[in-house]
Coordinates of C-alpha atoms in Angstrom, one line a residue:
Chain A
X269 CA -0.3 0.0 -0.5
X270 CA 1.0 3.3 -0.5
X271 CA 1.1 6.0 2.0
X272 CA 1.6 9.8 1.1
X273 CA 3.9 10.9 2.2
X274 CA 3.4 13.9 4.9
X275 CA 5.6 16.5 2.6
X276 CA 3.8 15.8 -1.2
X277 CA 0.4 16.4 1.1
X278 CA 2.1 19.8 2.5
X279 CA 3.4 21.0 -1.1
X280 CA 0.0 20.1 -3.0
X281 CA -1.6 22.7 0.5
X282 CA 0.9 25.1 -0.9
X283 CA 0.4 24.7 -4.7
X284 CA -3.4 25.2 -3.6
X285 CA -2.4 28.3 -1.4
X286 CA -0.2 30.1 -3.8
X287 CA -2.9 29.7 -6.5
X288 CA -6.0 30.5 -5.0
X289 CA -3.8 34.1 -3.8
X290 CA -2.8 34.1 -7.3
X291 CA -6.3 34.0 -8.8
X292 CA -7.8 35.9 -6.0
X293 CA -5.1 38.9 -6.9
X294 CA -6.0 38.7 -10.5
X295 CA -9.8 38.8 -9.5
X296 CA -9.5 41.4 -7.3
X297 CA -7.3 43.8 -9.3
X298 CA -9.1 43.2 -12.7
X299 CA -11.0 46.5 -14.0
X300 CA -14.5 47.1 -13.0
X301 CA -14.7 50.2 -15.0
X302 CA -14.3 52.4 -17.9
X303 CA -12.1 54.4 -16.3
X304 CA -10.0 51.9 -15.0
X305 CA -8.9 51.1 -19.0
X306 CA -8.2 54.7 -19.6
X307 CA -6.3 55.1 -16.7
X308 CA -4.2 51.8 -17.9
X309 CA -4.4 52.8 -21.3
X310 CA -2.7 55.8 -20.1
X311 CA -0.3 54.2 -17.9
X312 CA 1.2 51.7 -21.0
X313 CA 1.0 54.9 -23.5
X314 CA 3.7 56.6 -21.2
X315 CA 6.2 54.1 -20.6
X316 CA 5.8 53.0 -24.7
X317 CA 5.4 49.9 -25.6
X318 CA 9.1 49.3 -26.5
X319 CA 9.8 49.5 -23.1
X320 CA 7.1 48.5 -21.6
X321 CA 8.8 44.7 -20.6
X322 CA 6.1 42.7 -22.1
X323 CA 7.5 40.8 -24.7
X324 CA 4.2 40.2 -26.4
X325 CA 3.3 44.2 -26.6
X326 CA 5.9 44.0 -29.6
X327 CA 4.4 41.0 -31.2
X328 CA 1.7 42.4 -30.7
X329 CA 1.5 46.0 -32.1
X330 CA 3.2 46.1 -35.3
X331 CA 1.1 48.2 -36.5
X332 CA 1.7 51.6 -35.0
X333 CA 2.4 52.8 -31.5
X334 CA -0.6 53.8 -30.3
X335 CA -3.5 51.4 -29.2
X336 CA -6.1 53.1 -30.7
X337 CA -5.1 53.4 -34.3
X338 CA -3.6 49.9 -33.4
X339 CA -7.5 48.8 -33.6
X340 CA -8.6 50.5 -36.1
X341 CA -5.7 48.6 -38.0
X342 CA -6.9 45.2 -37.1
X343 CA -10.6 45.8 -37.2
X344 CA -11.4 43.0 -39.1
X345 CA -9.5 40.6 -37.0
X346 CA -11.0 41.8 -34.0
X347 CA -14.7 41.7 -35.3
X348 CA -13.9 37.6 -36.0
X349 CA -13.1 37.1 -32.1
X350 CA -15.0 39.7 -30.8
X351 CA -17.0 42.4 -32.2
X352 CA -19.7 40.2 -30.5
X353 CA -17.7 41.8 -27.1
X354 CA -19.5 45.1 -28.3
X355 CA -21.8 44.0 -30.8
X356 CA -21.5 47.0 -32.7
X357 CA -18.8 46.5 -35.2
X358 CA -20.3 47.2 -38.2
X359 CA -21.0 50.9 -36.7
X360 CA -17.7 51.2 -36.2
X361 CA -16.4 50.6 -39.6
X362 CA -19.3 53.5 -41.0
X363 CA -17.1 55.6 -38.1
X364 CA -16.5 59.1 -39.9
X365 CA -13.2 61.3 -39.6
X366 CA -15.5 64.0 -36.8
X367 CA -14.7 64.0 -34.0
X368 CA -17.8 63.4 -32.5
X369 CA -17.5 59.8 -34.5
X370 CA -14.0 59.6 -32.9
X371 CA -15.4 59.7 -29.6
X372 CA -17.8 57.0 -30.2
X373 CA -15.0 55.1 -31.6
X374 CA -12.8 55.4 -28.4
X375 CA -15.6 54.9 -26.2
X376 CA -15.8 51.8 -27.9
X377 CA -12.5 51.0 -28.2
X378 CA -11.9 51.2 -24.2
X379 CA -15.2 49.1 -23.6
X380 CA -13.6 46.1 -25.5
X381 CA -10.2 46.8 -23.5
X382 CA -12.1 46.3 -19.8
X383 CA -14.1 43.8 -21.5
X384 CA -11.1 41.9 -22.7
X385 CA -9.5 42.4 -18.9
X386 CA -12.1 41.7 -17.0
X387 CA -12.4 38.1 -18.7
X388 CA -8.6 37.5 -18.4
X389 CA -8.9 35.9 -15.0
X390 CA -11.7 34.1 -15.3
X391 CA -9.8 32.8 -18.8
X392 CA -7.2 31.7 -17.1
X393 CA -9.2 30.1 -13.9
X394 CA -10.7 27.5 -17.2
X395 CA -7.5 27.3 -19.2
X396 CA -6.3 25.6 -15.4
X397 CA -9.6 24.0 -14.9
X398 CA -10.4 22.1 -18.4
X399 CA -6.0 20.9 -19.0
X400 CA -6.1 19.1 -15.9
X401 CA -8.9 17.4 -16.0
X402 CA -8.7 16.9 -20.0
X403 CA -5.1 15.5 -18.2
X404 CA -7.3 13.2 -16.4
X405 CA -9.7 12.3 -19.1
X406 CA -6.5 11.6 -21.3
X407 CA -5.1 8.9 -18.8
X408 CA -8.6 7.3 -19.1
X409 CA -9.3 7.2 -22.3
X410 CA -5.3 5.2 -22.2
X411 CA -7.1 3.1 -19.2
X412 CA -10.3 2.1 -21.7
X413 CA -7.5 0.9 -24.7
X414 CA -4.6 -1.0 -22.7
X415 CA -8.3 -2.6 -21.2
X416 CA -9.9 -3.4 -24.6
X417 CA -6.5 -3.8 -26.3
X418 CA -6.4 -6.7 -23.4
X419 CA -2.4 -5.6 -23.5
X420 CA -0.1 -7.7 -21.7
X421 CA 2.6 -4.9 -20.5
X422 CA 0.4 -2.2 -19.6
X423 CA -1.3 -3.8 -16.2
X424 CA 0.8 -3.4 -13.7
X425 CA 0.5 0.6 -14.6
X426 CA -2.8 0.1 -14.5
X427 CA -3.9 1.3 -10.8
X428 CA -1.7 4.5 -11.4
X429 CA -3.8 5.1 -14.2
X430 CA -7.2 4.9 -12.0
X431 CA -5.5 6.9 -9.3
X432 CA -4.7 9.5 -12.3
X433 CA -8.6 9.0 -13.2
X434 CA -9.6 9.9 -10.3
X435 CA -9.0 13.8 -10.6
X436 CA -11.9 13.7 -13.2
X437 CA -15.0 14.0 -11.0
X438 CA -13.8 16.9 -8.6
X439 CA -12.1 17.7 -12.5
X440 CA -15.7 17.3 -13.8
X441 CA -17.0 20.0 -11.3
X442 CA -15.1 22.7 -11.6
X443 CA -15.4 23.1 -15.7
X444 CA -18.9 21.9 -14.9
X445 CA -20.1 25.6 -12.6
X446 CA -17.1 27.5 -14.7
X447 CA -19.8 26.4 -17.5
X448 CA -23.0 27.1 -15.2
X449 CA -20.5 30.5 -14.3
X450 CA -21.3 31.1 -17.9
X451 CA -24.6 30.5 -18.9
X452 CA -25.1 32.1 -15.6
X453 CA -23.9 35.6 -17.3
X454 CA -21.0 36.0 -14.7
X455 CA -17.9 35.8 -17.3
X456 CA -17.9 36.4 -20.6
X457 CA -15.9 33.6 -22.1
X458 CA -19.0 32.4 -24.4
X459 CA -19.9 35.1 -26.6
X460 CA -22.7 33.7 -27.7
X461 CA -24.4 33.0 -24.2
X462 CA -25.0 37.2 -24.1
X463 CA -28.2 37.3 -25.4
X464 CA -27.7 41.1 -26.3
X465 CA -25.0 39.9 -28.9
X466 CA -26.8 37.1 -30.4
X467 CA -30.2 39.2 -31.7
X468 CA -27.1 41.6 -33.2
X469 CA -25.1 39.0 -34.4
X470 CA -27.1 36.6 -37.9
X471 CA -24.3 33.9 -37.2
X472 CA -24.9 33.6 -34.3
X473 CA -28.6 33.5 -34.4
X474 CA -28.1 30.7 -37.0
X475 CA -26.0 28.8 -34.5
X476 CA -28.8 29.3 -31.3
X477 CA -30.6 25.7 -31.8
X478 CA -27.0 23.9 -30.9
X479 CA -25.2 27.5 -29.2
X480 CA -28.0 27.8 -25.8
X481 CA -27.1 27.6 -22.3
X482 CA -29.9 25.2 -21.6
X483 CA -29.3 22.5 -24.2
X484 CA -25.5 23.8 -23.4
X485 CA -25.1 22.8 -20.2
X486 CA -27.5 19.0 -20.5
X487 CA -25.0 18.5 -23.1
X488 CA -22.2 18.6 -20.5
X489 CA -23.8 16.9 -18.2
X490 CA -23.9 14.0 -20.3
X491 CA -20.7 14.4 -21.4
X492 CA -19.0 14.1 -17.8
X493 CA -21.3 11.8 -16.1
X494 CA -20.9 9.2 -18.9
X495 CA -16.8 9.6 -18.3
X496 CA -17.4 9.8 -14.5
X497 CA -20.0 6.8 -14.8
X498 CA -16.8 4.6 -17.0
X499 CA -14.8 5.9 -14.5
X500 CA -16.2 4.6 -11.0
X501 CA -17.4 1.0 -12.3
X502 CA -13.9 0.2 -13.7
X503 CA -12.3 1.2 -10.8
X504 CA -14.7 -1.1 -8.9
X505 CA -14.4 -4.0 -10.9
X506 CA -10.8 -3.7 -10.9
X507 CA -10.8 -3.4 -7.2
X508 CA -13.2 -6.2 -6.5
X509 CA -11.0 -8.7 -9.9
X510 CA -8.1 -8.6 -6.7
X511 CA -11.0 -10.6 -4.7
X512 CA -12.4 -12.8 -7.0
X513 CA -11.8 -16.5 -7.7
X514 CA -12.6 -16.2 -11.1
X515 CA -12.2 -13.1 -14.2
X516 CA -16.1 -11.9 -14.4
X517 CA -14.9 -9.0 -12.7
X518 CA -12.5 -8.7 -15.3
X519 CA -14.4 -9.5 -18.7
X520 CA -16.9 -7.1 -17.1
X521 CA -14.1 -4.1 -17.5
X522 CA -13.8 -5.1 -20.8
X523 CA -17.3 -4.6 -22.3
X524 CA -16.8 -1.7 -19.8
X525 CA -13.9 -0.6 -21.3
X526 CA -15.0 -0.7 -24.9
X527 CA -18.5 0.9 -24.3
X528 CA -16.7 3.8 -22.7
X529 CA -14.5 4.1 -26.0
X530 CA -17.2 4.0 -28.1
X531 CA -19.4 6.7 -26.0
X532 CA -16.0 8.9 -25.3
X533 CA -14.6 9.0 -29.0
X534 CA -18.2 10.8 -30.5
X535 CA -19.1 12.9 -26.7
X536 CA -14.9 14.2 -26.8
X537 CA -15.2 15.8 -29.9
X538 CA -18.8 17.4 -29.5
X539 CA -17.0 18.4 -25.7
X540 CA -14.2 20.0 -28.4
X541 CA -17.1 22.1 -30.2
X542 CA -19.0 23.0 -26.8
X543 CA -15.8 23.9 -24.5
X544 CA -13.7 25.1 -26.7
X545 CA -13.9 25.8 -30.2
X546 CA -17.8 28.4 -29.8
X547 CA -15.2 30.3 -27.7
X548 CA -14.9 31.6 -31.5
X549 CA -18.1 30.8 -32.4
X550 CA -18.2 32.1 -35.8
X551 CA -15.8 29.6 -36.7
X552 CA -15.7 26.4 -37.2
X553 CA -12.7 23.5 -38.4
X554 CA -14.0 19.8 -38.5
X555 CA -11.0 17.9 -37.2
X556 CA -10.9 19.9 -34.0
X557 CA -12.2 17.2 -32.2
X558 CA -9.7 15.0 -32.8
X559 CA -6.5 18.0 -32.4
X560 CA -7.7 18.3 -28.7
X561 CA -7.9 14.8 -28.4
X562 CA -4.5 14.5 -29.0
X563 CA -3.5 16.8 -27.5
X564 CA -4.9 16.1 -23.9
X565 CA -4.4 12.4 -25.1
X566 CA -0.8 12.8 -24.4
X567 CA -0.7 14.7 -21.8
X568 CA -2.6 12.4 -19.7
X569 CA 0.1 9.4 -20.7
X570 CA 2.8 11.8 -20.4
X571 CA 1.6 11.9 -16.4
X572 CA 1.1 8.6 -16.6
X573 CA 5.1 8.1 -16.9
X574 CA 5.9 11.2 -13.8
X575 CA 3.6 9.3 -11.6
X576 CA 5.3 6.1 -12.4
X577 CA 8.6 7.2 -12.4
X578 CA 7.7 9.3 -9.1
X579 CA 6.2 5.6 -6.6
X580 CA 9.2 3.4 -8.2
X581 CA 11.6 6.4 -7.3
X582 CA 9.8 5.9 -3.6
X583 CA 10.5 2.1 -4.2
X584 CA 6.3 1.1 -4.5
X585 CA 6.6 -0.6 -7.8
X586 CA 8.0 -3.5 -7.7
X587 CA 7.5 -4.5 -11.3
X588 CA 7.8 -1.9 -13.2
X589 CA 10.7 -2.3 -15.3
X590 CA 12.8 0.2 -17.8
X591 CA 10.6 -1.6 -20.4
X592 CA 6.9 -0.7 -19.3
X593 CA 8.6 3.1 -19.9
X594 CA 10.3 2.6 -22.7
X595 CA 7.0 1.6 -23.8
X596 CA 5.6 4.9 -22.2
X597 CA 7.8 6.7 -23.3
X598 CA 7.1 5.4 -26.9
X599 CA 3.4 6.8 -26.9
X600 CA 4.9 10.4 -26.0
X601 CA 6.7 10.3 -28.3
X602 CA 4.4 8.7 -30.8
X603 CA 1.2 10.6 -29.6
X604 CA 2.9 14.6 -29.8
X605 CA 4.1 13.6 -33.7
X606 CA -0.5 12.8 -34.1
X607 CA -0.8 16.0 -32.3
X608 CA 1.8 17.9 -34.7
X609 CA 0.5 16.1 -37.9
X610 CA -3.4 17.1 -36.7
X611 CA -2.0 20.6 -35.7
X612 CA -0.3 21.1 -39.1
X613 CA -3.2 19.7 -40.8
X614 CA -5.5 22.2 -39.2
X615 CA -3.0 24.8 -39.9
X616 CA -2.1 24.2 -43.6
X617 CA -5.5 23.7 -44.8
X618 CA -6.9 26.7 -43.9
X619 CA -3.7 28.7 -44.3
X620 CA -3.6 27.3 -48.0
X621 CA -6.7 28.2 -49.0
X622 CA -6.7 31.3 -46.7
X623 CA -11.1 31.4 -46.7
X624 CA -11.2 34.9 -44.5
X625 CA -13.9 32.8 -42.6
X626 CA -11.9 30.4 -41.1
X627 CA -8.0 32.3 -41.3
X628 CA -9.0 34.9 -39.3
X629 CA -8.8 32.6 -36.5
X630 CA -5.0 32.0 -37.0
X631 CA -3.9 35.7 -38.6
X632 CA -5.2 36.2 -34.2
X633 CA -2.4 33.7 -32.9
X634 CA -0.1 34.8 -35.6
X635 CA -0.3 38.8 -34.7
X636 CA -0.8 38.7 -31.1
X637 CA 0.4 35.0 -30.0
X638 CA 3.3 35.2 -32.2
X639 CA 5.9 33.1 -29.8
X640 CA 3.4 30.5 -27.7
X641 CA 1.2 30.1 -31.2
X642 CA 5.3 29.1 -32.6
X643 CA 7.1 28.3 -29.3
X644 CA 4.4 25.4 -28.4
X645 CA 5.1 23.4 -32.4
X646 CA 8.8 23.3 -30.4
X647 CA 8.1 22.0 -26.9
X648 CA 5.7 19.8 -28.8
X649 CA 7.4 18.7 -31.7
X650 CA 10.7 19.2 -32.0
X651 CA 12.1 18.4 -28.5
X652 CA 10.2 15.5 -28.1
X653 CA 10.9 14.0 -31.6
X654 CA 14.7 14.7 -30.9
X655 CA 15.5 13.9 -27.3
X656 CA 13.2 10.2 -27.4
X657 CA 13.5 9.2 -30.7
X658 CA 16.5 7.2 -29.0
X659 CA 16.0 4.0 -27.3
X660 CA 18.5 4.5 -24.0
X661 CA 17.0 7.8 -23.8
X662 CA 13.5 6.7 -23.5
X663 CA 14.8 4.4 -20.4
X664 CA 16.8 7.4 -18.5
X665 CA 14.4 8.7 -16.0
X666 CA 15.6 12.5 -15.9
X667 CA 15.2 12.4 -19.7
X668 CA 11.5 10.6 -19.6
X669 CA 11.0 13.7 -16.8
X670 CA 12.2 16.2 -18.3
X671 CA 10.7 15.7 -22.1
X672 CA 7.3 15.1 -20.1
X673 CA 7.7 18.5 -17.9
X674 CA 8.3 20.1 -21.9
X675 CA 5.1 18.3 -23.5
X676 CA 3.0 19.3 -20.6
X677 CA 4.1 22.7 -20.7
X678 CA 3.6 23.0 -24.5
X679 CA 0.1 21.6 -23.6
X680 CA -0.8 24.1 -21.3
X681 CA -0.2 26.5 -23.9
X682 CA -1.5 24.5 -26.5
X683 CA -5.0 25.2 -24.7
X684 CA -3.3 28.5 -23.9
X685 CA -3.9 29.5 -27.4
X686 CA -7.3 27.7 -28.2
X687 CA -9.2 29.6 -25.4
X688 CA -7.1 32.8 -24.9
X689 CA -6.9 35.0 -28.5
X690 CA -10.8 34.2 -28.4
X691 CA -11.2 35.8 -24.4
X692 CA -8.9 38.4 -23.9
X693 CA -7.1 39.1 -27.6
X694 CA -4.0 41.3 -27.7
X695 CA -4.5 41.7 -23.3
X696 CA -2.6 38.3 -23.2
X697 CA -0.1 37.8 -20.3
X698 CA 1.1 35.1 -18.8
X699 CA 1.1 36.3 -15.3
X700 CA -0.3 36.2 -11.5
X701 CA -3.9 34.5 -13.3
X702 CA -2.6 31.9 -15.0
X703 CA 0.5 31.3 -12.9
X704 CA -1.9 31.5 -10.3
X705 CA -4.1 28.8 -12.1
X706 CA -2.0 26.2 -12.7
X707 CA -0.5 26.0 -9.3
X708 CA -4.3 26.1 -7.5
X709 CA -5.2 23.0 -10.1
X710 CA -1.9 21.3 -10.0
X711 CA -1.7 21.2 -6.4
X712 CA -5.7 20.0 -5.9
X713 CA -4.6 17.5 -8.9
X714 CA -2.2 15.9 -6.6
X715 CA -4.0 16.1 -3.9
X716 CA -6.5 14.1 -5.4
X717 CA -4.0 11.5 -6.9
X718 CA -2.3 10.7 -4.3
X719 CA -5.1 10.3 -2.4
X720 CA -7.1 7.8 -4.3
X721 CA -3.1 6.3 -4.7
X722 CA -3.5 5.2 -0.9
X723 CA -7.0 3.4 -1.5
X724 CA -5.8 0.2 -3.3
X725 CA -3.1 -1.9 -3.3
X726 CA -0.9 -0.3 -5.8
X727 CA -0.8 -4.0 -7.8
X728 CA -4.0 -5.6 -9.0
X729 CA -3.4 -8.8 -8.2
X730 CA -5.6 -11.2 -10.3
X731 CA -5.7 -8.9 -13.1
X732 CA -5.1 -12.5 -15.7
X733 CA -2.2 -10.8 -17.8
X734 CA -1.1 -9.4 -14.4
X735 CA 1.6 -11.8 -14.7
X736 CA 2.7 -11.3 -18.5
X737 CA 2.8 -7.3 -17.0
X738 CA 5.0 -8.4 -14.0
X739 CA 7.6 -10.0 -16.5
X740 CA 7.1 -8.0 -19.7
X741 CA 10.6 -7.5 -21.3
X742 CA 11.3 -5.4 -24.5
Chain B
X757 CA 48.6 -26.1 -41.2
X758 CA 44.8 -26.6 -42.6
X759 CA 42.0 -24.2 -40.1
X760 CA 39.4 -26.6 -39.1
X761 CA 36.1 -26.0 -38.0
X762 CA 33.4 -27.4 -36.2
X763 CA 29.0 -27.9 -36.9
X764 CA 27.4 -28.3 -34.5
X765 CA 23.4 -28.9 -35.3
X766 CA 20.7 -28.6 -33.2
X767 CA 16.7 -28.9 -33.6
X768 CA 15.5 -26.9 -31.0
X769 CA 16.2 -22.7 -30.4
X770 CA 16.2 -22.8 -26.3
X771 CA 18.7 -25.6 -26.8
X772 CA 20.7 -23.2 -29.2
X773 CA 20.3 -20.5 -27.0
X774 CA 21.9 -22.8 -23.9
X775 CA 24.2 -24.4 -26.0
X776 CA 26.1 -21.1 -27.1
X777 CA 26.0 -19.7 -23.2
X778 CA 28.3 -22.7 -22.5
X779 CA 30.2 -22.6 -25.2
X780 CA 30.8 -18.1 -24.6
X781 CA 31.6 -19.8 -20.5
X782 CA 34.0 -21.9 -22.4
X783 CA 35.9 -19.5 -24.4
X784 CA 35.0 -21.3 -27.4
X785 CA 35.1 -18.5 -30.4
X786 CA 32.0 -18.9 -31.9
X787 CA 32.3 -18.5 -36.1
X788 CA 28.4 -18.4 -37.4
X789 CA 25.0 -19.4 -36.2
X790 CA 22.8 -20.4 -39.0
X791 CA 18.8 -20.2 -37.9
X792 CA 15.8 -20.5 -39.9
X793 CA 14.0 -17.8 -38.0
X794 CA 15.3 -14.8 -36.0
X795 CA 15.5 -16.6 -32.1
X796 CA 15.0 -13.7 -30.3
X797 CA 18.2 -12.2 -27.6
X798 CA 20.7 -14.7 -29.3
X799 CA 22.5 -11.0 -30.6
X800 CA 23.2 -10.5 -27.4
X801 CA 23.6 -14.2 -25.9
X802 CA 26.7 -14.2 -28.7
X803 CA 27.5 -11.4 -27.6
X804 CA 27.6 -9.1 -30.6
X805 CA 27.6 -5.4 -30.9
X806 CA 24.3 -3.1 -31.2
X807 CA 23.4 -2.3 -34.5
X808 CA 24.1 1.6 -36.2
X809 CA 21.4 1.2 -39.1
X810 CA 18.8 3.6 -37.0
X811 CA 21.1 5.8 -36.5
X812 CA 22.6 5.4 -40.2
X813 CA 19.1 6.4 -41.2
X814 CA 18.7 9.3 -38.9
X815 CA 21.3 11.0 -40.8
X816 CA 19.8 9.5 -44.1
X817 CA 16.7 11.6 -43.3
X818 CA 18.4 13.9 -41.9
X819 CA 19.8 14.7 -45.9
X820 CA 16.7 14.0 -47.5
X821 CA 15.1 16.7 -45.4
X822 CA 18.4 19.3 -46.9
X823 CA 17.3 17.9 -50.4
X824 CA 14.2 19.0 -50.2
X825 CA 14.8 22.4 -49.4
X826 CA 17.3 22.7 -50.7
X827 CA 15.5 21.6 -54.3
X828 CA 12.5 23.8 -52.8
X829 CA 14.1 26.8 -52.2
X830 CA 15.5 27.5 -55.6
X831 CA 13.1 26.0 -57.6
X832 CA 10.6 28.3 -55.7
X833 CA 12.4 31.0 -54.4
X834 CA 15.5 32.2 -56.1
X835 CA 14.9 30.5 -59.4
X836 CA 11.5 31.9 -60.6
X837 CA 9.5 33.4 -57.5
X838 CA 5.8 33.2 -59.8
X839 CA 2.9 34.6 -57.9
X840 CA 1.2 30.9 -58.0
X841 CA -2.8 31.7 -56.9
X842 CA -1.3 34.8 -54.2
X843 CA 1.0 32.6 -52.0
X844 CA 4.1 34.4 -51.3
X845 CA 6.8 33.3 -52.9
X846 CA 9.4 36.3 -51.1
X847 CA 11.4 33.8 -48.6
X848 CA 11.0 30.7 -47.7
X849 CA 9.5 30.4 -44.5
X850 CA 6.5 32.5 -46.3
X851 CA 5.6 29.8 -48.2
X852 CA 6.7 26.7 -46.2
X853 CA 3.6 24.9 -45.0
X854 CA 3.3 24.2 -48.8
X855 CA 6.1 22.8 -49.1
X856 CA 5.8 20.8 -46.2
X857 CA 4.7 17.5 -47.5
X858 CA 7.8 17.0 -50.0
X859 CA 10.0 17.9 -46.9
X860 CA 8.0 15.4 -44.8
X861 CA 8.6 12.6 -48.3
X862 CA 11.4 13.2 -48.8
X863 CA 12.7 13.0 -45.2
X864 CA 11.3 9.1 -45.5
X865 CA 11.9 8.3 -48.2
X866 CA 15.5 8.9 -48.3
X867 CA 15.6 7.7 -44.2
X868 CA 14.3 3.9 -45.7
X869 CA 15.9 3.7 -49.0
X870 CA 19.2 4.5 -48.4
X871 CA 18.8 2.7 -44.8
X872 CA 17.8 -0.7 -46.5
X873 CA 20.3 -0.7 -49.6
X874 CA 22.9 0.4 -46.7
X875 CA 21.3 -2.8 -44.3
X876 CA 22.2 -4.4 -47.6
X877 CA 26.1 -3.2 -48.4
X878 CA 26.8 -4.3 -45.4
X879 CA 25.1 -7.5 -45.4
X880 CA 26.7 -8.3 -48.6
X881 CA 23.1 -8.7 -50.1
X882 CA 22.9 -8.8 -54.4
X883 CA 21.2 -10.4 -56.2
X884 CA 23.4 -14.0 -58.1
X885 CA 25.2 -13.7 -54.5
X886 CA 25.8 -17.3 -54.2
X887 CA 24.2 -18.6 -50.9
X888 CA 26.2 -18.8 -47.7
X889 CA 24.1 -21.8 -45.6
X890 CA 26.7 -24.9 -45.4
X891 CA 24.0 -27.1 -44.3
X892 CA 20.7 -27.1 -46.3
X893 CA 18.9 -28.0 -42.9
X894 CA 19.2 -25.0 -41.4
X895 CA 16.9 -23.1 -43.5
X896 CA 14.3 -25.1 -42.4
X897 CA 14.7 -26.8 -39.2
X898 CA 17.7 -26.9 -37.4
X899 CA 19.9 -24.5 -36.3
X900 CA 23.6 -24.6 -37.1
X901 CA 26.7 -23.1 -34.9
X902 CA 29.6 -22.7 -35.9
X903 CA 33.3 -22.7 -33.8
X904 CA 36.2 -22.3 -34.8
X905 CA 38.6 -25.6 -33.4
X906 CA 41.9 -25.6 -31.7
X907 CA 43.9 -27.4 -29.8
X908 CA 42.1 -30.6 -28.9
X909 CA 39.6 -31.4 -31.2
X910 CA 38.5 -34.3 -29.8
X911 CA 38.1 -33.0 -26.7
X912 CA 35.8 -30.4 -28.0
X913 CA 33.2 -32.8 -30.3
X914 CA 32.3 -34.2 -27.2
X915 CA 32.1 -31.5 -25.6
X916 CA 29.5 -29.9 -28.2
X917 CA 28.3 -33.4 -27.7
X918 CA 26.7 -32.7 -25.1
X919 CA 25.0 -29.4 -25.0
X920 CA 22.0 -30.8 -26.9
X921 CA 23.4 -31.4 -30.4
X922 CA 21.6 -34.0 -33.0
X923 CA 25.3 -34.0 -34.5
X924 CA 28.6 -32.7 -34.3
X925 CA 31.3 -32.6 -37.4
X926 CA 34.3 -31.4 -37.9
X927 CA 35.0 -29.6 -41.1
X928 CA 38.3 -29.3 -43.0
X929 CA 38.1 -25.4 -44.1
X930 CA 38.5 -25.2 -48.1
X931 CA 40.8 -22.1 -48.0

């Protein structure tokens, strides 16, 4: 049996406390009124963008010094992403050059920035919550695949995977509450939830049959309910199999896993439209579901590898050898390439055809998020490919840990890139809100996962494949 | 002085593996082992050095990537930078997404084909090459270990007979 070391427990509480402070601070300091925004912009103007110290400002403002002109220049882009924040994008274009119209435009700009800044702490919280919830979902999908495929190498890792997927229940509840908060109009991550915006937006009216609050929440509840149901059922059967005299519970788990995988791939795809794609409600992409899947699946596998290495280093996993680690590393390597393949397929098809309706999605990302957008390709593709291609490296703990941390950071940035451009636009910054939210959910994740690991022996005793797995050698 | 080798035949891969280990322990030099199919772990038991063909393949892949980049940069950007459907041809990086499929395929093509040719050359395989198996049964159901004979040949023969061999022959090498 695993005992939760008090050091790690304290560490997770510290992370949660720091996270709460960071997130609380960012909510507290978010501007409340247009006057606040005016002050912020004036301060930025005074500093000048060049020596502001924010790398993103240099990347984000190729069009001019003054934020106002910059806004006008990029009006078309903003229109796609966030017009909807004002709901009056068209009037803006028609604005003449007389002082009155200019004043209107300035006011509208301030309001636009206000909404972006108010969205920032919420979006940071949402990205963190979603990322960690999807990691445990990715580990659960991996577990289901191993069960359904009757893999002979992985049963010694099943309890680790079950431990990681235990975060699904609290994680899903948190994400659901954030979605409910959106429908309740407490935040504006999902612009289509704002009825005044929909009233002025023909495209959103057309999508209202699908994108409406009640249906959205019902879908979310069904998806999360199904995943959690499978997770709890599989865990229960896995524990019963330890005490059983036959393989009944193993067979039940086999069938449940096969059924879950069918349910999962359908709900996962719809989930990615709902929770991620719909922050850009004017934009759509058909392979988006796969792309999101690859991103959190590789993160889930990476977390399995990292936690396995941690437990192994503490002497808890007697039968795990370097061949098991090697296999996990091969999955990290392969799925990283799979993610890149989907990332590139989505990007290249849209870049190549350059249809204005679709391409704004990537224009905002390349202009305003240049470093994170291309940096994540280096972190999620180049680095793992060059490091994990070597067989000997795939057996070295420190290489796996290093590659794993880079992959996890890279995929956090991936989710950051999916959500932020639509909610905060060029006002992004990785500051208190973002780091606080990651620390908060990381602490919670460690607390929940390692508590679950103490609840059952770390070796599934009577799994029919456990002997093979104990002696697995590659 | 003529060179002698001992041909020891087995009919089971497990017995062969044990025999290889015993032979190595007794410090007899194994010249070659002929098997009808790959025997898992035989190379380790024989103490053969690991292959470096994967490293060669990686380098070939880099060559392929360089060829693709150089070729397309010259043709599409340097030599005749035509406007084709509005694609930006001012620099390589601007039009790179369109080149990636070619870059990928060329990398795989070079890595795969040059690696296979390397394999053929290093293992001396080509059409009309004279087959080298010392006993036709080794391509069907027998395993043959070839050991250099030195010192007391009779003692060696009895040693190999005790390793589960079905047949032990002392061969006078032709050359």
